[in-house]
Short mmCIF file of C-alpha atoms in Angstrom, two decimals:
data_model
loop_
_atom_site.label_atom_id
_atom_site.label_comp_id
_atom_site.label_asym_id
_atom_site.label_seq_id
_atom_site.Cartn_x
_atom_site.Cartn_y
_atom_site.Cartn_z
CA MET A 105 53.00 21.62 1.17
CA ASP A 106 50.30 22.88 -1.20
CA THR A 107 49.61 20.57 -4.09
CA ALA A 108 47.20 20.37 -6.93
CA THR A 109 43.96 18.62 -6.15
CA THR A 110 43.07 16.86 -9.38
CA ALA A 111 44.38 15.04 -12.40
CA PRO A 112 45.72 17.83 -14.65
CA ILE A 113 48.84 18.07 -12.50
CA GLN A 114 49.65 14.49 -13.53
CA ALA A 115 48.36 15.02 -17.08
CA PRO A 116 50.75 14.62 -20.02
CA PRO A 117 52.78 17.83 -20.53
CA CYS A 118 51.27 18.49 -23.96
CA ARG A 119 47.73 18.33 -22.54
CA ALA A 120 48.61 20.59 -19.60
CA LEU A 121 50.26 23.05 -22.00
CA ARG A 122 47.19 23.17 -24.24
CA LEU A 123 44.98 23.81 -21.23
CA LEU A 124 47.32 26.57 -20.02
CA ILE A 125 47.27 28.30 -23.41
CA VAL A 126 43.50 28.17 -23.79
CA LEU A 127 42.76 29.26 -20.20
CA GLY A 128 45.28 32.08 -20.54
CA ALA A 129 43.61 33.24 -23.73
CA LEU A 130 40.17 33.05 -22.10
CA SER A 131 41.36 35.12 -19.15
CA ALA A 132 42.71 37.67 -21.64
CA PHE A 133 39.26 38.76 -22.86
CA GLY A 134 39.62 41.92 -20.77
CA PRO A 135 42.84 43.21 -22.38
CA LEU A 136 41.78 41.93 -25.80
CA SER A 137 38.48 43.81 -25.66
CA LEU A 138 39.90 46.94 -24.06
CA ASP A 139 43.35 47.34 -25.59
CA MET A 140 43.15 46.46 -29.27
CA TYR A 141 41.26 49.55 -30.29
CA LEU A 142 43.03 51.99 -27.94
CA PRO A 143 45.18 53.45 -30.74
CA ALA A 144 41.95 54.15 -32.65
CA LEU A 145 40.22 56.15 -29.90
CA PRO A 146 41.23 59.60 -31.21
CA ALA A 147 40.14 58.60 -34.74
CA LEU A 148 36.88 57.19 -33.41
CA ALA A 149 36.17 60.47 -31.64
CA ARG A 150 36.75 62.35 -34.89
CA ASP A 151 34.53 59.97 -36.90
CA PHE A 152 31.59 60.34 -34.53
CA GLY A 153 32.24 64.02 -33.79
CA VAL A 154 32.26 63.55 -30.03
CA PRO A 155 34.72 64.67 -27.30
CA ASP A 156 37.33 62.37 -25.79
CA ALA A 157 35.10 61.60 -22.81
CA GLY A 158 32.39 60.36 -25.17
CA VAL A 159 34.54 57.60 -26.65
CA GLN A 160 36.09 56.81 -23.27
CA LEU A 161 32.59 55.79 -22.24
CA THR A 162 32.85 52.91 -24.71
CA LEU A 163 35.72 51.64 -22.57
CA THR A 164 33.74 52.12 -19.37
CA SER A 165 30.64 50.39 -20.74
CA CYS A 166 32.73 47.38 -21.78
CA LEU A 167 34.25 47.31 -18.31
CA ILE A 168 30.79 47.42 -16.71
CA GLY A 169 29.71 44.57 -18.97
CA LEU A 170 32.76 42.57 -17.93
CA ALA A 171 31.89 43.15 -14.26
CA VAL A 172 28.17 42.34 -14.50
CA GLY A 173 28.79 39.39 -16.79
CA GLN A 174 31.06 37.81 -14.22
CA LEU A 175 28.30 38.07 -11.62
CA ILE A 176 26.06 36.10 -13.97
CA ALA A 177 28.48 33.56 -15.41
CA GLY A 178 30.26 32.71 -12.13
CA PRO A 179 27.24 31.52 -10.13
CA LEU A 180 25.78 29.82 -13.23
CA SER A 181 29.00 27.85 -13.59
CA ASP A 182 28.64 26.68 -9.97
CA ARG A 183 25.16 25.42 -10.84
CA TRP A 184 25.48 24.09 -14.41
CA GLY A 185 29.18 23.30 -14.61
CA ARG A 186 31.93 25.29 -16.29
CA ARG A 187 31.61 24.19 -19.90
CA VAL A 188 28.07 25.18 -20.98
CA PRO A 189 28.11 28.82 -19.67
CA LEU A 190 31.61 29.24 -21.12
CA LEU A 191 30.58 28.16 -24.62
CA ILE A 192 27.45 30.34 -24.52
CA GLY A 193 29.51 33.35 -23.47
CA LEU A 194 32.06 32.82 -26.25
CA ALA A 195 29.35 32.57 -28.90
CA GLY A 196 27.75 35.76 -27.60
CA TYR A 197 31.09 37.55 -27.73
CA VAL A 198 31.48 36.75 -31.42
CA VAL A 199 28.03 38.13 -32.24
CA ALA A 200 28.49 41.28 -30.14
CA SER A 201 31.88 42.02 -31.73
CA VAL A 202 30.39 41.85 -35.24
CA LEU A 203 27.59 44.22 -34.19
CA CYS A 204 30.17 46.67 -32.75
CA ALA A 205 31.86 46.81 -36.15
CA PHE A 206 28.66 48.13 -37.70
CA ALA A 207 27.60 50.56 -34.92
CA PRO A 208 26.03 53.68 -36.51
CA ASN A 209 26.91 56.10 -33.70
CA VAL A 210 28.77 56.34 -30.42
CA THR A 211 25.61 55.70 -28.36
CA ALA A 212 24.98 52.41 -30.13
CA LEU A 213 28.64 51.47 -29.84
CA THR A 214 28.59 52.18 -26.11
CA GLY A 215 25.63 49.84 -25.61
CA LEU A 216 27.09 47.13 -27.83
CA ARG A 217 30.39 47.33 -25.99
CA ALA A 218 28.50 46.58 -22.78
CA LEU A 219 27.05 43.46 -24.44
CA GLN A 220 30.50 42.50 -25.69
CA GLY A 221 31.89 42.77 -22.18
CA LEU A 222 28.89 40.90 -20.74
CA ALA A 223 29.58 37.92 -23.00
CA GLY A 224 33.36 38.04 -22.75
CA ALA A 225 33.17 37.98 -18.96
CA ALA A 226 32.38 34.26 -19.09
CA GLY A 227 35.90 33.53 -20.30
CA ILE A 228 37.50 35.56 -17.50
CA VAL A 229 35.46 34.30 -14.55
CA ILE A 230 35.17 30.66 -15.59
CA SER A 231 38.86 30.31 -16.45
CA ARG A 232 39.68 31.34 -12.86
CA ALA A 233 37.10 28.90 -11.50
CA ILE A 234 38.58 26.08 -13.58
CA VAL A 235 42.03 26.79 -12.12
CA ARG A 236 40.51 26.68 -8.61
CA ASP A 237 38.82 23.38 -9.45
CA LEU A 238 42.20 21.91 -10.33
CA TYR A 239 44.68 23.62 -7.98
CA GLU A 240 44.89 25.19 -4.53
CA GLY A 241 47.23 27.32 -2.43
CA THR A 242 50.72 27.94 -3.78
CA ALA A 243 50.06 25.60 -6.70
CA ALA A 244 47.17 27.85 -7.73
CA ALA A 245 49.36 30.96 -7.40
CA ARG A 246 51.96 29.32 -9.65
CA PHE A 247 49.34 28.44 -12.24
CA PHE A 248 47.93 31.97 -12.18
CA SER A 249 51.48 33.24 -12.71
CA LEU A 250 51.87 30.95 -15.71
CA LEU A 251 48.60 32.33 -17.05
CA MET A 252 50.26 35.75 -16.94
CA LEU A 253 52.65 34.52 -19.64
CA VAL A 254 49.77 33.76 -21.99
CA ASN A 255 47.59 36.57 -20.67
CA GLY A 256 50.51 38.98 -20.93
CA VAL A 257 50.78 38.41 -24.67
CA ALA A 258 47.32 39.95 -25.17
CA PRO A 259 48.07 43.48 -23.88
CA ILE A 260 51.43 43.36 -25.69
CA LEU A 261 50.03 42.33 -29.05
CA ALA A 262 46.55 43.90 -28.89
CA PRO A 263 47.53 47.60 -29.16
CA VAL A 264 50.40 46.80 -31.55
CA VAL A 265 48.05 44.84 -33.80
CA GLY A 266 45.45 47.58 -33.44
CA GLY A 267 47.96 50.26 -34.42
CA GLN A 268 49.08 48.27 -37.46
CA LEU A 269 45.51 47.48 -38.50
CA LEU A 270 44.78 51.20 -38.60
CA ARG A 271 47.24 51.46 -41.47
CA PHE A 272 44.93 49.30 -43.58
CA THR A 273 41.47 49.64 -42.07
CA SER A 274 39.42 51.68 -39.63
CA TRP A 275 38.38 50.98 -36.06
CA ARG A 276 35.50 48.92 -37.46
CA GLY A 277 37.97 46.41 -38.85
CA ILE A 278 39.47 46.01 -35.39
CA PHE A 279 36.14 44.76 -34.04
CA LEU A 280 35.90 42.25 -36.88
CA VAL A 281 39.33 40.95 -35.85
CA LEU A 282 38.01 40.59 -32.28
CA ALA A 283 35.07 38.58 -33.64
CA VAL A 284 37.42 36.22 -35.45
CA THR A 285 39.54 35.90 -32.29
CA GLY A 286 36.44 34.97 -30.29
CA ALA A 287 35.46 32.35 -32.87
CA LEU A 288 38.92 30.76 -32.71
CA LEU A 289 38.76 30.62 -28.91
CA LEU A 290 35.31 29.07 -29.11
CA ALA A 291 36.70 26.29 -31.32
CA ALA A 292 39.73 25.80 -29.07
CA THR A 293 37.52 25.55 -25.98
CA VAL A 294 35.34 22.90 -27.59
CA PHE A 295 38.34 20.66 -28.23
CA VAL A 296 40.62 21.41 -25.24
CA VAL A 297 38.61 22.39 -22.15
CA GLY A 298 36.65 19.63 -20.49
CA GLU A 299 34.22 19.84 -17.59
CA THR A 300 36.07 20.32 -14.27
CA LEU A 301 33.11 20.57 -11.90
CA PRO A 302 31.44 17.17 -11.43
CA SER A 303 27.69 17.11 -10.95
CA GLU A 304 27.92 16.11 -7.27
CA ARG A 305 29.77 19.36 -6.48
CA ARG A 306 27.29 21.65 -8.22
CA HIS A 307 24.73 23.83 -6.42
CA ALA A 308 21.05 23.64 -7.20
CA GLY A 309 20.27 26.91 -5.41
CA GLY A 310 19.05 29.95 -7.30
CA LEU A 311 19.43 33.66 -6.71
CA GLY A 312 19.09 33.29 -2.96
CA GLN A 313 21.99 30.86 -2.80
CA THR A 314 24.10 33.28 -4.85
CA PHE A 315 23.44 36.15 -2.43
CA ARG A 316 24.18 33.92 0.55
CA SER A 317 27.48 32.98 -1.04
CA PHE A 318 28.30 36.66 -1.64
CA ALA A 319 27.53 37.45 2.00
CA LEU A 320 29.73 34.58 3.16
CA LEU A 321 32.65 35.82 1.05
CA LEU A 322 32.26 39.47 2.05
CA ARG A 323 32.42 38.51 5.74
CA ASP A 324 35.74 36.74 5.20
CA PRO A 325 38.79 39.04 5.55
CA GLY A 326 40.84 36.34 3.83
CA PHE A 327 38.81 37.05 0.71
CA VAL A 328 38.10 40.77 1.04
CA ARG A 329 41.58 42.14 1.76
CA PRO A 330 43.49 40.63 -1.17
CA ALA A 331 40.48 41.12 -3.44
CA LEU A 332 40.24 44.85 -2.66
CA ALA A 333 44.01 45.33 -2.80
CA GLY A 334 44.08 43.70 -6.23
CA GLY A 335 40.98 45.67 -7.23
CA PHE A 336 42.54 49.05 -6.44
CA ALA A 337 45.74 48.07 -8.26
CA PHE A 338 43.56 47.09 -11.22
CA ALA A 339 41.81 50.48 -10.98
CA ALA A 340 45.20 52.19 -11.24
CA MET A 341 45.99 50.17 -14.35
CA PHE A 342 42.59 50.83 -15.90
CA SER A 343 43.05 54.56 -15.34
CA TYR A 344 46.17 54.20 -17.44
CA ILE A 345 44.34 52.09 -20.06
CA SER A 346 41.47 54.58 -20.28
CA ALA A 347 43.49 57.78 -20.62
CA SER A 348 46.96 56.89 -21.88
CA SER A 349 45.97 56.84 -25.56
CA PHE A 350 44.96 60.51 -25.35
CA VAL A 351 47.67 61.63 -22.92
CA LEU A 352 50.61 60.03 -24.69
CA GLN A 353 49.45 60.98 -28.19
CA LYS A 354 48.02 64.46 -27.59
CA THR A 355 50.14 65.76 -24.72
CA TYR A 356 53.43 63.96 -25.35
CA GLY A 357 53.28 63.68 -29.13
CA LEU A 358 53.42 59.92 -29.74
CA ASP A 359 51.84 58.64 -32.98
CA PRO A 360 49.55 55.55 -32.95
CA GLN A 361 52.44 53.17 -33.74
CA GLN A 362 54.72 54.68 -31.09
CA PHE A 363 51.91 54.52 -28.56
CA SER A 364 51.23 50.87 -29.36
CA ILE A 365 54.93 50.07 -28.87
CA ALA A 366 55.04 51.91 -25.52
CA PHE A 367 51.84 50.20 -24.42
CA GLY A 368 53.22 46.82 -25.44
CA ALA A 369 56.48 47.46 -23.53
CA ASN A 370 54.49 48.11 -20.37
CA ALA A 371 52.52 44.91 -20.89
CA LEU A 372 55.82 43.07 -21.34
CA GLY A 373 56.65 44.20 -17.80
CA ILE A 374 53.50 42.44 -16.56
CA MET A 375 54.57 39.24 -18.28
CA LEU A 376 58.15 39.36 -16.98
CA LEU A 377 57.14 39.96 -13.37
CA GLY A 378 54.42 37.35 -13.68
CA GLN A 379 57.01 34.77 -14.67
CA GLY A 380 59.37 35.99 -11.96
CA ASN A 381 56.51 35.56 -9.51
CA ALA A 382 56.13 31.88 -10.50
CA ARG A 383 59.80 31.30 -9.63
CA LEU A 384 59.75 33.38 -6.45
CA LEU A 385 56.82 31.38 -5.13
CA ARG A 386 59.27 28.53 -4.56
CA ARG A 387 60.86 30.62 -1.80
CA TYR A 388 58.30 33.22 -0.73
CA ALA A 389 54.65 33.11 0.30
CA PRO A 390 52.00 34.69 -1.95
CA GLU A 391 51.29 37.28 0.78
CA THR A 392 54.90 38.48 0.70
CA LEU A 393 54.94 38.80 -3.07
CA LEU A 394 51.59 40.59 -3.05
CA ARG A 395 53.05 43.12 -0.62
CA ALA A 396 56.03 43.67 -2.93
CA GLY A 397 53.74 44.14 -5.93
CA ILE A 398 51.58 46.71 -4.14
CA ALA A 399 54.70 48.61 -3.06
CA LEU A 400 55.91 48.75 -6.67
CA CYS A 401 52.45 49.87 -7.83
CA ALA A 402 52.43 52.72 -5.31
CA THR A 403 55.99 53.70 -6.27
CA GLY A 404 55.05 53.91 -9.95
CA GLY A 405 51.88 55.86 -9.20
CA GLY A 406 53.70 58.34 -6.97
CA ALA A 407 56.53 58.81 -9.47
CA LEU A 408 54.02 59.44 -12.25
CA LEU A 409 52.26 62.15 -10.27
CA VAL A 410 55.58 63.84 -9.48
CA SER A 411 56.65 63.57 -13.13
CA VAL A 412 53.48 65.26 -14.35
CA LEU A 413 53.40 67.96 -11.65
CA THR A 414 57.06 68.90 -12.23
CA ASP A 415 56.91 68.49 -16.03
CA LEU A 416 59.81 66.02 -16.21
CA GLY A 417 58.88 65.00 -19.74
CA VAL A 418 57.78 61.90 -21.61
CA ALA A 419 60.75 59.73 -20.55
CA ALA A 420 59.95 60.09 -16.84
CA VAL A 421 56.25 59.47 -17.52
CA LEU A 422 56.99 56.29 -19.48
CA VAL A 423 59.36 54.93 -16.81
CA SER A 424 56.78 55.59 -14.07
CA LEU A 425 54.05 53.92 -16.09
CA PHE A 426 56.28 50.91 -16.71
CA ALA A 427 56.79 50.40 -12.96
CA LEU A 428 53.07 50.83 -12.30
CA VAL A 429 51.88 48.44 -15.00
CA ALA A 430 54.60 45.83 -14.42
CA SER A 431 53.55 45.56 -10.76
CA ILE A 432 50.33 43.90 -11.92
CA GLY A 433 52.42 40.82 -12.71
CA LEU A 434 52.99 40.42 -8.98
CA VAL A 435 49.70 41.76 -7.67
CA MET A 436 47.10 39.90 -9.72
CA PRO A 437 48.22 36.24 -9.50
CA ASN A 438 48.86 36.47 -5.75
CA SER A 439 45.75 38.49 -4.85
CA THR A 440 43.66 36.10 -6.96
CA ALA A 441 45.15 32.97 -5.39
CA LEU A 442 44.78 34.37 -1.86
CA SER A 443 41.20 35.50 -2.44
CA MET A 444 40.15 32.14 -3.85
CA SER A 445 42.13 29.97 -1.43
CA GLY A 446 39.06 29.40 0.73
CA HIS A 447 35.51 28.34 -0.10
CA PRO A 448 36.25 25.92 -2.97
CA GLU A 449 32.59 24.91 -2.89
CA VAL A 450 31.64 28.27 -4.48
CA ALA A 451 34.71 28.87 -6.65
CA GLY A 452 32.66 30.28 -9.53
CA THR A 453 30.84 32.73 -7.26
CA ALA A 454 34.11 33.75 -5.58
CA SER A 455 35.66 34.35 -9.00
CA ALA A 456 32.63 36.44 -9.99
CA LEU A 457 32.79 38.62 -6.87
CA LEU A 458 36.53 39.04 -7.30
CA GLY A 459 36.01 40.18 -10.89
CA LEU A 460 33.19 42.52 -9.88
CA LEU A 461 35.40 44.29 -7.33
CA GLN A 462 38.19 44.68 -9.87
CA PHE A 463 36.09 45.92 -12.76
CA ALA A 464 33.76 48.08 -10.64
CA LEU A 465 36.70 49.93 -9.12
CA GLY A 466 38.24 50.25 -12.57
CA GLY A 467 34.94 51.52 -13.95
CA VAL A 468 34.92 54.32 -11.38
CA ALA A 469 38.58 55.28 -11.81
CA GLY A 470 38.62 55.19 -15.63
CA PRO A 471 36.27 58.14 -16.30
CA LEU A 472 37.99 60.18 -13.57
CA ALA A 473 41.26 59.79 -15.44
CA GLY A 474 39.75 61.51 -18.48
CA LEU A 475 38.00 64.40 -16.73
CA GLY A 476 40.49 67.00 -17.94
CA GLY A 477 39.74 66.28 -21.60
CA ASN A 478 42.03 67.07 -24.54
CA GLY A 479 44.68 64.63 -23.34
CA ALA A 480 45.29 66.28 -19.96
CA ALA A 481 47.88 64.27 -18.02
CA LEU A 482 47.14 65.41 -14.45
CA PRO A 483 43.70 63.73 -14.04
CA MET A 484 45.20 60.41 -15.19
CA ALA A 485 48.15 60.77 -12.81
CA LEU A 486 45.87 61.65 -9.88
CA ALA A 487 43.50 58.73 -10.55
CA ILE A 488 46.45 56.33 -10.74
CA ALA A 489 48.19 57.66 -7.63
CA VAL A 490 45.01 57.63 -5.52
CA SER A 491 44.10 54.09 -6.61
CA ALA A 492 47.61 52.82 -5.86
CA ALA A 493 47.56 54.49 -2.44
CA ALA A 494 44.18 52.88 -1.70
CA ALA A 495 45.68 49.45 -2.50
CA VAL A 496 48.40 50.10 0.08
CA VAL A 497 45.90 51.21 2.74
CA VAL A 498 43.64 48.20 2.20
CA HIS A 499 46.52 45.75 2.29
CA LEU A 500 47.96 47.24 5.50
CA TRP A 501 44.60 47.64 7.23
CA PRO A 502 44.64 45.63 10.48
CA VAL A 503 42.13 42.78 10.70
CA ARG A 504 40.80 41.37 13.95
CA THR A 505 40.92 37.61 13.96
CA GLU A 506 39.23 35.20 16.31
#
């Protein structure tokens, strides 16, 4: 039977709950940074006088920053411990968010969004490494599922809050709210999150050691298959994140508040399936539940493409998107736990490479979803369907074992 490896499993419930809440919030830097200003994208395009694709690049640059930042923060956390890189990243996120609020043009905003993602990546990658320090196997999958409860609140609340904020302020005010959120998480981390990587388990190696660790992980099918399957599923979701604001508002006529409600309902699906996953892990292996999640992802992606091609209307599109997005509640905790089940000695580096695969694939798929411009639905549907199909192919690809 898989069990937790260190003290937090026997920690007092209140302490474990505080750790769960803070780690969940740290892992939510992606949806917080990407989703809160989604309802403002059309207004941002009007303010700067640029086409839809121009402001979608601010999403892509943040995603690239999140990917590259994980490559930096993960290995550093293996060398210096989890706490110091995490606190530095959080402080940087606060500063970058304030600078985004005062960006003079879309070019500056695009660059600052990359810096915001670079700093925020520390929360994502190090929170996963902390979980791996404390748990393993099925216990880790359960904890990642519990993180979905906290993490799932972010994509539910972020666009809703963003839509409501637009009634009183502009998109610049949204970035100031993100800065305040980062400051609160910085304070919470100082008081709640201790060091989980003792000095005797740290690596003194530099860049060469990092590349050797990457090579080791990339040669391991036990890491690569679930990581790529989860990465392609994430790419499908990011295609939706990148283009849905334009598609649902311009093509299907939703206003910013209606869009934020629809977006939040889809995120609620992630949270519900994430919690269902935690219960199902008592009876089923993570591999089985990952397979079910990928099947649901592909079903949602295929149904969306059919709905758009046959013009079935907004109801069919929303139902398809709900199935697609909700599947992430099954895919992400199990693919993450399976990918990180081996090589505990380089948990930070494994978390970084896992994040790179996810965000790099999402960074490629996101701009493709907006190629049609003017809220065209077909490019988004194609990008989602192709990404979901790729997740199926990777997961079913036969692997030779010794």
